[in-house]
PDB file of C-alpha atoms in Angstrom:
ATOM      1  CA  MET J  94      36.664   3.199 -12.326  1.00  0.00           C
ATOM      2  CA  ALA J  95      38.289   0.170 -13.888  1.00  0.00           C
ATOM      3  CA  GLY J  96      39.826  -2.776 -12.108  1.00  0.00           C
ATOM      4  CA  LEU J  97      38.906  -3.784  -8.576  1.00  0.00           C
ATOM      5  CA  ILE J  98      35.858  -1.569  -8.218  1.00  0.00           C
ATOM      6  CA  GLU J  99      34.396  -2.582 -11.568  1.00  0.00           C
ATOM      7  CA  ARG J 100      34.736  -6.265 -10.698  1.00  0.00           C
ATOM      8  CA  TYR J 101      33.234  -5.614  -7.263  1.00  0.00           C
ATOM      9  CA  LEU J 102      30.231  -3.862  -8.803  1.00  0.00           C
ATOM     10  CA  ASP J 103      29.800  -6.642 -11.369  1.00  0.00           C
ATOM     11  CA  ALA J 104      29.713  -9.228  -8.577  1.00  0.00           C
ATOM     12  CA  LEU J 105      27.239  -7.137  -6.597  1.00  0.00           C
ATOM     13  CA  GLU J 106      24.954  -6.847  -9.614  1.00  0.00           C
ATOM     14  CA  ARG J 107      25.120 -10.612 -10.200  1.00  0.00           C
ATOM     15  CA  ASP J 108      24.091 -11.213  -6.587  1.00  0.00           C
ATOM     16  CA  LEU J 109      20.915  -9.199  -7.239  1.00  0.00           C
ATOM     17  CA  ASP J 110      20.156 -10.478 -10.729  1.00  0.00           C
ATOM     18  CA  PHE J 111      16.724 -11.767  -9.593  1.00  0.00           C
ATOM     19  CA  ASP J 112      15.574  -8.126  -9.652  1.00  0.00           C
ATOM     20  CA  ARG J 113      17.216  -6.159 -12.467  1.00  0.00           C
ATOM     21  CA  ARG J 114      15.844  -2.798 -11.333  1.00  0.00           C
ATOM     22  CA  LEU J 115      17.136  -3.325  -7.798  1.00  0.00           C
ATOM     23  CA  ALA J 116      20.496  -4.535  -9.120  1.00  0.00           C
ATOM     24  CA  ARG J 117      20.970  -1.416 -11.265  1.00  0.00           C
ATOM     25  CA  ARG J 118      19.933   0.909  -8.450  1.00  0.00           C
ATOM     26  CA  VAL J 119      22.229  -0.697  -5.886  1.00  0.00           C
ATOM     27  CA  ARG J 120      25.110  -0.739  -8.351  1.00  0.00           C
ATOM     28  CA  ALA J 121      24.674   2.974  -9.050  1.00  0.00           C
ATOM     29  CA  GLU J 122      24.487   3.862  -5.355  1.00  0.00           C
ATOM     30  CA  CYS J 123      27.560   1.804  -4.468  1.00  0.00           C
ATOM     31  CA  ALA J 124      29.472   3.149  -7.463  1.00  0.00           C
ATOM     32  CA  ASP J 125      28.874   6.703  -6.232  1.00  0.00           C
ATOM     33  CA  HIS J 126      30.018   5.856  -2.701  1.00  0.00           C
ATOM     34  CA  LEU J 127      33.118   4.073  -3.954  1.00  0.00           C
ATOM     35  CA  ALA J 128      34.002   6.912  -6.311  1.00  0.00           C
ATOM     36  CA  GLU J 129      33.786   9.369  -3.424  1.00  0.00           C
ATOM     37  CA  ALA J 130      35.914   7.086  -1.230  1.00  0.00           C
ATOM     38  CA  VAL J 131      38.575   6.784  -3.936  1.00  0.00           C
ATOM     39  CA  ALA J 132      38.579  10.538  -4.550  1.00  0.00           C
ATOM     40  CA  ALA J 133      39.133  11.148  -0.835  1.00  0.00           C
ATOM     41  CA  GLN J 134      42.363   9.115  -1.016  1.00  0.00           C
ATOM     42  CA  ALA J 135      44.036  10.961  -3.844  1.00  0.00           C
ATOM     43  CA  GLY J 136      47.472  10.423  -2.307  1.00  0.00           C
ATOM     44  CA  LEU J 137      47.361   6.660  -2.723  1.00  0.00           C
ATOM     45  CA  PRO J 138      48.031   4.673  -5.908  1.00  0.00           C
ATOM     46  CA  PRO J 139      44.772   3.975  -7.768  1.00  0.00           C
ATOM     47  CA  GLU J 140      44.724   0.263  -7.014  1.00  0.00           C
ATOM     48  CA  ALA J 141      45.414   0.800  -3.311  1.00  0.00           C
ATOM     49  CA  ALA J 142      42.716   3.482  -3.112  1.00  0.00           C
ATOM     50  CA  GLU J 143      40.196   1.158  -4.763  1.00  0.00           C
ATOM     51  CA  HIS J 144      41.158  -1.704  -2.461  1.00  0.00           C
ATOM     52  CA  ARG J 145      40.722   0.455   0.651  1.00  0.00           C
ATOM     53  CA  ALA J 146      37.381   1.832  -0.583  1.00  0.00           C
ATOM     54  CA  ILE J 147      36.077  -1.695  -1.194  1.00  0.00           C
ATOM     55  CA  ALA J 148      37.306  -2.875   2.216  1.00  0.00           C
ATOM     56  CA  ARG J 149      35.384  -0.050   3.880  1.00  0.00           C
ATOM     57  CA  MET J 150      32.278  -0.818   1.839  1.00  0.00           C
ATOM     58  CA  GLY J 151      32.264  -4.461   2.942  1.00  0.00           C
ATOM     59  CA  PRO J 152      31.696  -7.802   1.172  1.00  0.00           C
ATOM     60  CA  HIS J 153      29.423  -7.488  -1.838  1.00  0.00           C
ATOM     61  CA  ARG J 154      27.313 -10.475  -0.778  1.00  0.00           C
ATOM     62  CA  ALA J 155      26.573  -8.889   2.602  1.00  0.00           C
ATOM     63  CA  ILE J 156      25.467  -5.664   0.911  1.00  0.00           C
ATOM     64  CA  ALA J 157      23.360  -7.597  -1.592  1.00  0.00           C
ATOM     65  CA  ALA J 158      21.732  -9.586   1.230  1.00  0.00           C
ATOM     66  CA  SER J 159      20.823  -6.393   3.091  1.00  0.00           C
ATOM     67  CA  PHE J 160      19.198  -4.736   0.081  1.00  0.00           C
ATOM     68  CA  ALA J 161      17.473  -7.956  -0.997  1.00  0.00           C
ATOM     69  CA  HIS J 162      16.032  -8.508   2.478  1.00  0.00           C
ATOM     70  CA  ASP J 163      14.572  -5.001   2.554  1.00  0.00           C
ATOM     71  CA  MET J 164      13.051  -5.526  -0.895  1.00  0.00           C
ATOM     72  CA  LEU J 165      11.678  -8.880   0.235  1.00  0.00           C
ATOM     73  CA  GLY J 166       9.459  -7.174   2.810  1.00  0.00           C
ATOM     74  CA  ARG J 167       8.197  -4.681   0.269  1.00  0.00           C
ATOM     75  CA  ARG J 168       7.375  -7.457  -2.189  1.00  0.00           C
ATOM     76  CA  ALA J 169       5.436  -9.301   0.519  1.00  0.00           C
ATOM     77  CA  ASP J 170       3.449  -6.126   1.224  1.00  0.00           C
ATOM     78  CA  ARG J 171       2.674  -5.762  -2.484  1.00  0.00           C
ATOM     79  CA  LEU J 172       1.488  -9.361  -2.525  1.00  0.00           C
ATOM     80  CA  TRP J 173      -1.152  -8.554   0.082  1.00  0.00           C
ATOM     81  CA  LEU J 174      -2.329  -5.635  -2.059  1.00  0.00           C
ATOM     82  CA  THR J 175      -2.529  -7.931  -5.081  1.00  0.00           C
ATOM     83  CA  LEU J 176      -4.596 -10.398  -3.065  1.00  0.00           C
ATOM     84  CA  LEU J 177      -6.973  -7.632  -2.014  1.00  0.00           C
ATOM     85  CA  THR J 178      -7.365  -6.441  -5.613  1.00  0.00           C
ATOM     86  CA  THR J 179      -8.022 -10.002  -6.788  1.00  0.00           C
ATOM     87  CA  PHE J 180     -10.609 -10.528  -4.069  1.00  0.00           C
ATOM     88  CA  LEU J 181     -12.491  -7.388  -5.059  1.00  0.00           C
ATOM     89  CA  ALA J 182     -12.431  -8.229  -8.767  1.00  0.00           C
ATOM     90  CA  THR J 183     -13.493 -11.833  -8.136  1.00  0.00           C
ATOM     91  CA  PHE J 184     -16.352 -10.753  -5.884  1.00  0.00           C
ATOM     92  CA  LEU J 185     -17.659  -8.262  -8.449  1.00  0.00           C
ATOM     93  CA  ALA J 186     -17.366 -10.765 -11.308  1.00  0.00           C
ATOM     94  CA  MET J 187     -19.045 -13.469  -9.224  1.00  0.00           C
ATOM     95  CA  ARG J 188     -21.946 -11.171  -8.375  1.00  0.00           C
ATOM     96  CA  LEU J 189     -22.304 -10.310 -12.057  1.00  0.00           C
ATOM     97  CA  ARG J 190     -22.439 -13.994 -12.934  1.00  0.00           C
ATOM     98  CA  THR J 191     -24.944 -14.708 -10.179  1.00  0.00           C
ATOM     99  CA  LEU J 192     -27.263 -11.892 -11.188  1.00  0.00           C
ATOM    100  CA  GLY J 193     -26.943 -12.483 -14.904  1.00  0.00           C
ATOM    101  CA  LEU J 194     -26.876 -16.259 -15.175  1.00  0.00           C
ATOM    102  CA  ALA J 195     -29.171 -17.377 -12.384  1.00  0.00           C
ATOM    103  CA  GLU J 196     -32.217 -15.910 -14.111  1.00  0.00           C
ATOM    104  CA  ALA J 197     -34.254 -18.353 -16.177  1.00  0.00           C
ATOM    105  CA  GLY J 198     -31.849 -21.221 -15.522  1.00  0.00           C
ATOM    106  CA  ALA J 199     -28.989 -19.625 -17.442  1.00  0.00           C
ATOM    107  CA  ASP J 200     -26.501 -21.834 -15.602  1.00  0.00           C
ATOM    108  CA  GLY J 201     -26.588 -24.675 -18.074  1.00  0.00           C
ATOM    109  CA  ILE J 202     -24.358 -27.115 -16.154  1.00  0.00           C
ATOM    110  CA  GLY J 203     -26.424 -27.627 -13.032  1.00  0.00           C
ATOM    111  CA  SER J 204     -25.837 -26.466  -9.482  1.00  0.00           C
ATOM    112  CA  LEU J 205     -22.260 -27.665  -8.883  1.00  0.00           C
ATOM    113  CA  ALA J 206     -20.428 -24.867 -10.701  1.00  0.00           C
ATOM    114  CA  PRO J 207     -22.279 -22.032  -8.880  1.00  0.00           C
ATOM    115  CA  LEU J 208     -21.466 -23.707  -5.564  1.00  0.00           C
ATOM    116  CA  ILE J 209     -17.772 -24.041  -6.443  1.00  0.00           C
ATOM    117  CA  ASP J 210     -17.790 -20.472  -7.709  1.00  0.00           C
ATOM    118  CA  ARG J 211     -19.282 -19.163  -4.480  1.00  0.00           C
ATOM    119  CA  TYR J 212     -17.614 -21.340  -1.868  1.00  0.00           C
ATOM    120  CA  GLY J 213     -14.244 -21.346  -3.568  1.00  0.00           C
ATOM    121  CA  PHE J 214     -14.274 -17.582  -3.141  1.00  0.00           C
ATOM    122  CA  VAL J 215     -15.425 -17.925   0.497  1.00  0.00           C
ATOM    123  CA  ALA J 216     -12.576 -20.368   1.184  1.00  0.00           C
ATOM    124  CA  ALA J 217     -10.045 -18.047  -0.462  1.00  0.00           C
ATOM    125  CA  LEU J 218     -11.326 -15.118   1.566  1.00  0.00           C
ATOM    126  CA  ALA J 219     -11.110 -17.116   4.789  1.00  0.00           C
ATOM    127  CA  ILE J 220      -7.546 -18.255   4.042  1.00  0.00           C
ATOM    128  CA  GLY J 221      -6.416 -14.792   2.984  1.00  0.00           C
ATOM    129  CA  CYS J 222      -7.997 -12.943   5.915  1.00  0.00           C
ATOM    130  CA  GLY J 223      -6.864 -15.568   8.408  1.00  0.00           C
ATOM    131  CA  GLY J 224      -3.327 -15.417   7.060  1.00  0.00           C
ATOM    132  CA  TRP J 225      -3.231 -11.639   7.141  1.00  0.00           C
ATOM    133  CA  LEU J 226      -4.529 -11.488  10.718  1.00  0.00           C
ATOM    134  CA  SER J 227      -1.976 -14.013  11.932  1.00  0.00           C
ATOM    135  CA  LEU J 228       0.980 -12.651   9.951  1.00  0.00           C
ATOM    136  CA  ARG J 229       0.417  -8.885   9.904  1.00  0.00           C
ATOM    137  CA  ARG J 230       3.037  -8.328  12.600  1.00  0.00           C
ATOM    138  CA  ARG J 231       5.614 -10.493  10.874  1.00  0.00           C
ATOM    139  CA  THR J 232       5.089  -9.640   7.198  1.00  0.00           C
ATOM    140  CA  GLY J 233       8.423  -8.861   5.586  1.00  0.00           C
ATOM    141  CA  ARG J 234      10.270  -8.810   8.936  1.00  0.00           C
ATOM    142  CA  ASP J 235      12.059 -12.137   8.576  1.00  0.00           C
ATOM    143  CA  ALA J 236      12.431 -14.999   6.146  1.00  0.00           C
ATOM    144  CA  GLY J 237      10.005 -17.196   8.107  1.00  0.00           C
ATOM    145  CA  GLY J 238       7.297 -14.559   7.915  1.00  0.00           C
ATOM    146  CA  VAL J 239       7.811 -14.064   4.197  1.00  0.00           C
ATOM    147  CA  ARG J 240       7.683 -17.811   3.588  1.00  0.00           C
ATOM    148  CA  ALA J 241       4.404 -17.962   5.505  1.00  0.00           C
ATOM    149  CA  VAL J 242       3.040 -15.119   3.361  1.00  0.00           C
ATOM    150  CA  ALA J 243       3.961 -17.054   0.214  1.00  0.00           C
ATOM    151  CA  LEU J 244       2.240 -20.203   1.527  1.00  0.00           C
ATOM    152  CA  VAL J 245      -0.919 -18.298   2.446  1.00  0.00           C
ATOM    153  CA  ALA J 246      -0.939 -16.635  -0.961  1.00  0.00           C
ATOM    154  CA  ALA J 247      -0.473 -19.995  -2.716  1.00  0.00           C
ATOM    155  CA  ALA J 248      -3.372 -21.560  -0.779  1.00  0.00           C
ATOM    156  CA  THR J 249      -5.535 -18.529  -1.496  1.00  0.00           C
ATOM    157  CA  LEU J 250      -4.528 -18.760  -5.134  1.00  0.00           C
ATOM    158  CA  ALA J 251      -5.700 -22.381  -5.350  1.00  0.00           C
ATOM    159  CA  ALA J 252      -9.106 -21.541  -3.866  1.00  0.00           C
ATOM    160  CA  LEU J 253      -9.516 -18.507  -6.106  1.00  0.00           C
ATOM    161  CA  GLY J 254      -8.495 -20.600  -9.097  1.00  0.00           C
ATOM    162  CA  ALA J 255     -11.275 -23.084  -8.340  1.00  0.00           C
ATOM    163  CA  SER J 256     -13.795 -20.255  -8.034  1.00  0.00           C
ATOM    164  CA  ILE J 257     -12.699 -18.558 -11.235  1.00  0.00           C
ATOM    165  CA  GLY J 258     -12.549 -21.857 -13.132  1.00  0.00           C
ATOM    166  CA  ALA J 259     -16.104 -22.672 -12.102  1.00  0.00           C
ATOM    167  CA  GLY J 260     -17.135 -19.173 -13.110  1.00  0.00           C
ATOM    168  CA  LEU J 261     -15.644 -19.617 -16.565  1.00  0.00           C
ATOM    169  CA  ALA J 262     -17.481 -22.926 -16.917  1.00  0.00           C
ATOM    170  CA  ARG J 263     -20.745 -21.158 -16.029  1.00  0.00           C
ATOM    171  CA  VAL J 264     -20.069 -18.485 -18.643  1.00  0.00           C
ATOM    172  CA  ALA J 265     -19.213 -21.059 -21.317  1.00  0.00           C
ATOM    173  CA  ALA J 266     -22.453 -22.950 -20.706  1.00  0.00           C
ATOM    174  CA  ALA J 267     -24.669 -19.877 -20.292  1.00  0.00           C
ATOM    175  CA  GLY J 268     -27.491 -18.958 -22.600  1.00  0.00           C
ATOM    176  CA  ALA J 269     -27.718 -15.352 -21.453  1.00  0.00           C
ATOM    177  CA  PRO J 270     -28.356 -12.488 -23.898  1.00  0.00           C
ATOM    178  CA  ASP J 271     -25.293 -11.388 -25.871  1.00  0.00           C
ATOM    179  CA  PRO J 272     -24.617  -8.015 -24.151  1.00  0.00           C
ATOM    180  CA  LEU J 273     -24.822  -9.628 -20.732  1.00  0.00           C
ATOM    181  CA  THR J 274     -22.671 -12.562 -21.806  1.00  0.00           C
ATOM    182  CA  LEU J 275     -20.004 -10.158 -23.072  1.00  0.00           C
ATOM    183  CA  ALA J 276     -20.011  -8.245 -19.775  1.00  0.00           C
ATOM    184  CA  ILE J 277     -19.767 -11.436 -17.746  1.00  0.00           C
ATOM    185  CA  THR J 278     -17.002 -12.779 -19.999  1.00  0.00           C
ATOM    186  CA  ALA J 279     -15.049  -9.527 -19.644  1.00  0.00           C
ATOM    187  CA  GLY J 280     -15.314  -9.780 -15.866  1.00  0.00           C
ATOM    188  CA  SER J 281     -14.133 -13.376 -15.899  1.00  0.00           C
ATOM    189  CA  LEU J 282     -11.165 -12.508 -18.123  1.00  0.00           C
ATOM    190  CA  ALA J 283     -10.235  -9.712 -15.722  1.00  0.00           C
ATOM    191  CA  GLU J 284     -10.287 -12.289 -12.922  1.00  0.00           C
ATOM    192  CA  CYS J 285      -7.967 -14.553 -14.919  1.00  0.00           C
ATOM    193  CA  SER J 286      -5.540 -11.687 -15.564  1.00  0.00           C
ATOM    194  CA  LEU J 287      -5.362 -10.853 -11.872  1.00  0.00           C
ATOM    195  CA  LEU J 288      -4.925 -14.523 -11.027  1.00  0.00           C
ATOM    196  CA  LEU J 289      -1.950 -14.774 -13.388  1.00  0.00           C
ATOM    197  CA  TRP J 290      -0.510 -11.586 -11.898  1.00  0.00           C
ATOM    198  CA  LEU J 291      -0.904 -13.064  -8.424  1.00  0.00           C
ATOM    199  CA  MET J 292       0.800 -16.287  -9.512  1.00  0.00           C
ATOM    200  CA  ALA J 293       3.717 -14.314 -10.930  1.00  0.00           C
ATOM    201  CA  GLN J 294       4.111 -12.363  -7.689  1.00  0.00           C
ATOM    202  CA  VAL J 295       4.052 -15.515  -5.563  1.00  0.00           C
ATOM    203  CA  GLN J 296       6.744 -17.117  -7.735  1.00  0.00           C
ATOM    204  CA  ALA J 297       8.860 -13.931  -7.682  1.00  0.00           C
ATOM    205  CA  LEU J 298       8.594 -13.775  -3.891  1.00  0.00           C
ATOM    206  CA  ARG J 299       9.694 -17.389  -3.562  1.00  0.00           C
ATOM    207  CA  ARG J 300      12.664 -16.882  -5.901  1.00  0.00           C
ATOM    208  CA  GLN J 301      13.776 -13.799  -4.014  1.00  0.00           C
ATOM    209  CA  LEU J 302      13.372 -15.571  -0.670  1.00  0.00           C
ATOM    210  CA  ARG J 303      15.614 -18.413  -1.834  1.00  0.00           C
ATOM    211  CA  ARG J 304      18.222 -15.941  -3.055  1.00  0.00           C
ATOM    212  CA  VAL J 305      18.154 -13.939   0.191  1.00  0.00           C
ATOM    213  CA  GLU J 306      18.624 -17.098   2.227  1.00  0.00           C
ATOM    214  CA  ALA J 307      21.538 -18.141   0.019  1.00  0.00           C
ATOM    215  CA  LEU J 308      23.180 -14.724   0.350  1.00  0.00           C
ATOM    216  CA  MET J 309      22.734 -14.660   4.112  1.00  0.00           C
ATOM    217  CA  ALA J 310      24.077 -18.197   4.430  1.00  0.00           C
ATOM    218  CA  ASP J 311      27.298 -17.082   2.749  1.00  0.00           C
TER     219      ASP J 311
END
């Protein structure tokens, strides 16, 4: 399929270049449909058959916008799952720090870091749960709902970052026995990994939202 269809598919793939897996999948699906449409018009010259098949398929930007919007909702749903996973990991790591470092004054930097550790997590949980309760009916249904999800996730991310940062400071200043210190450090590193994963998902959601809005505006 050279010529018009190949250029059409190239343009469609460029429209979805923010998600390479989605772009390849959509290109393959549309290529199959266009090939079938061209084959059904065997009596026409090749260029005319390709032109008619593309006209029936519709503008590539409209198709890209439709697929990208559907994927936007799925990405927002995955973001909630990432938040839940991060909450669970942070809670477990925080409890490990509390149990391991609070004994015998193991928190060597005073009482501020434990408070930030604890109440940063509480604030993140309140923001996340409040956002989910208010947005659960809108999540992924429209651009406004997705933007609200991204804002809630970013605010939750900031509060979790404060909690995890304070936790790392507690670990760095701790005088706990080596095996316990290693376990606490491993938990804190797991928190950091999940936090970075959450940051990446928030940024990916925002990029995709901007692209969807641009496609729909055209």
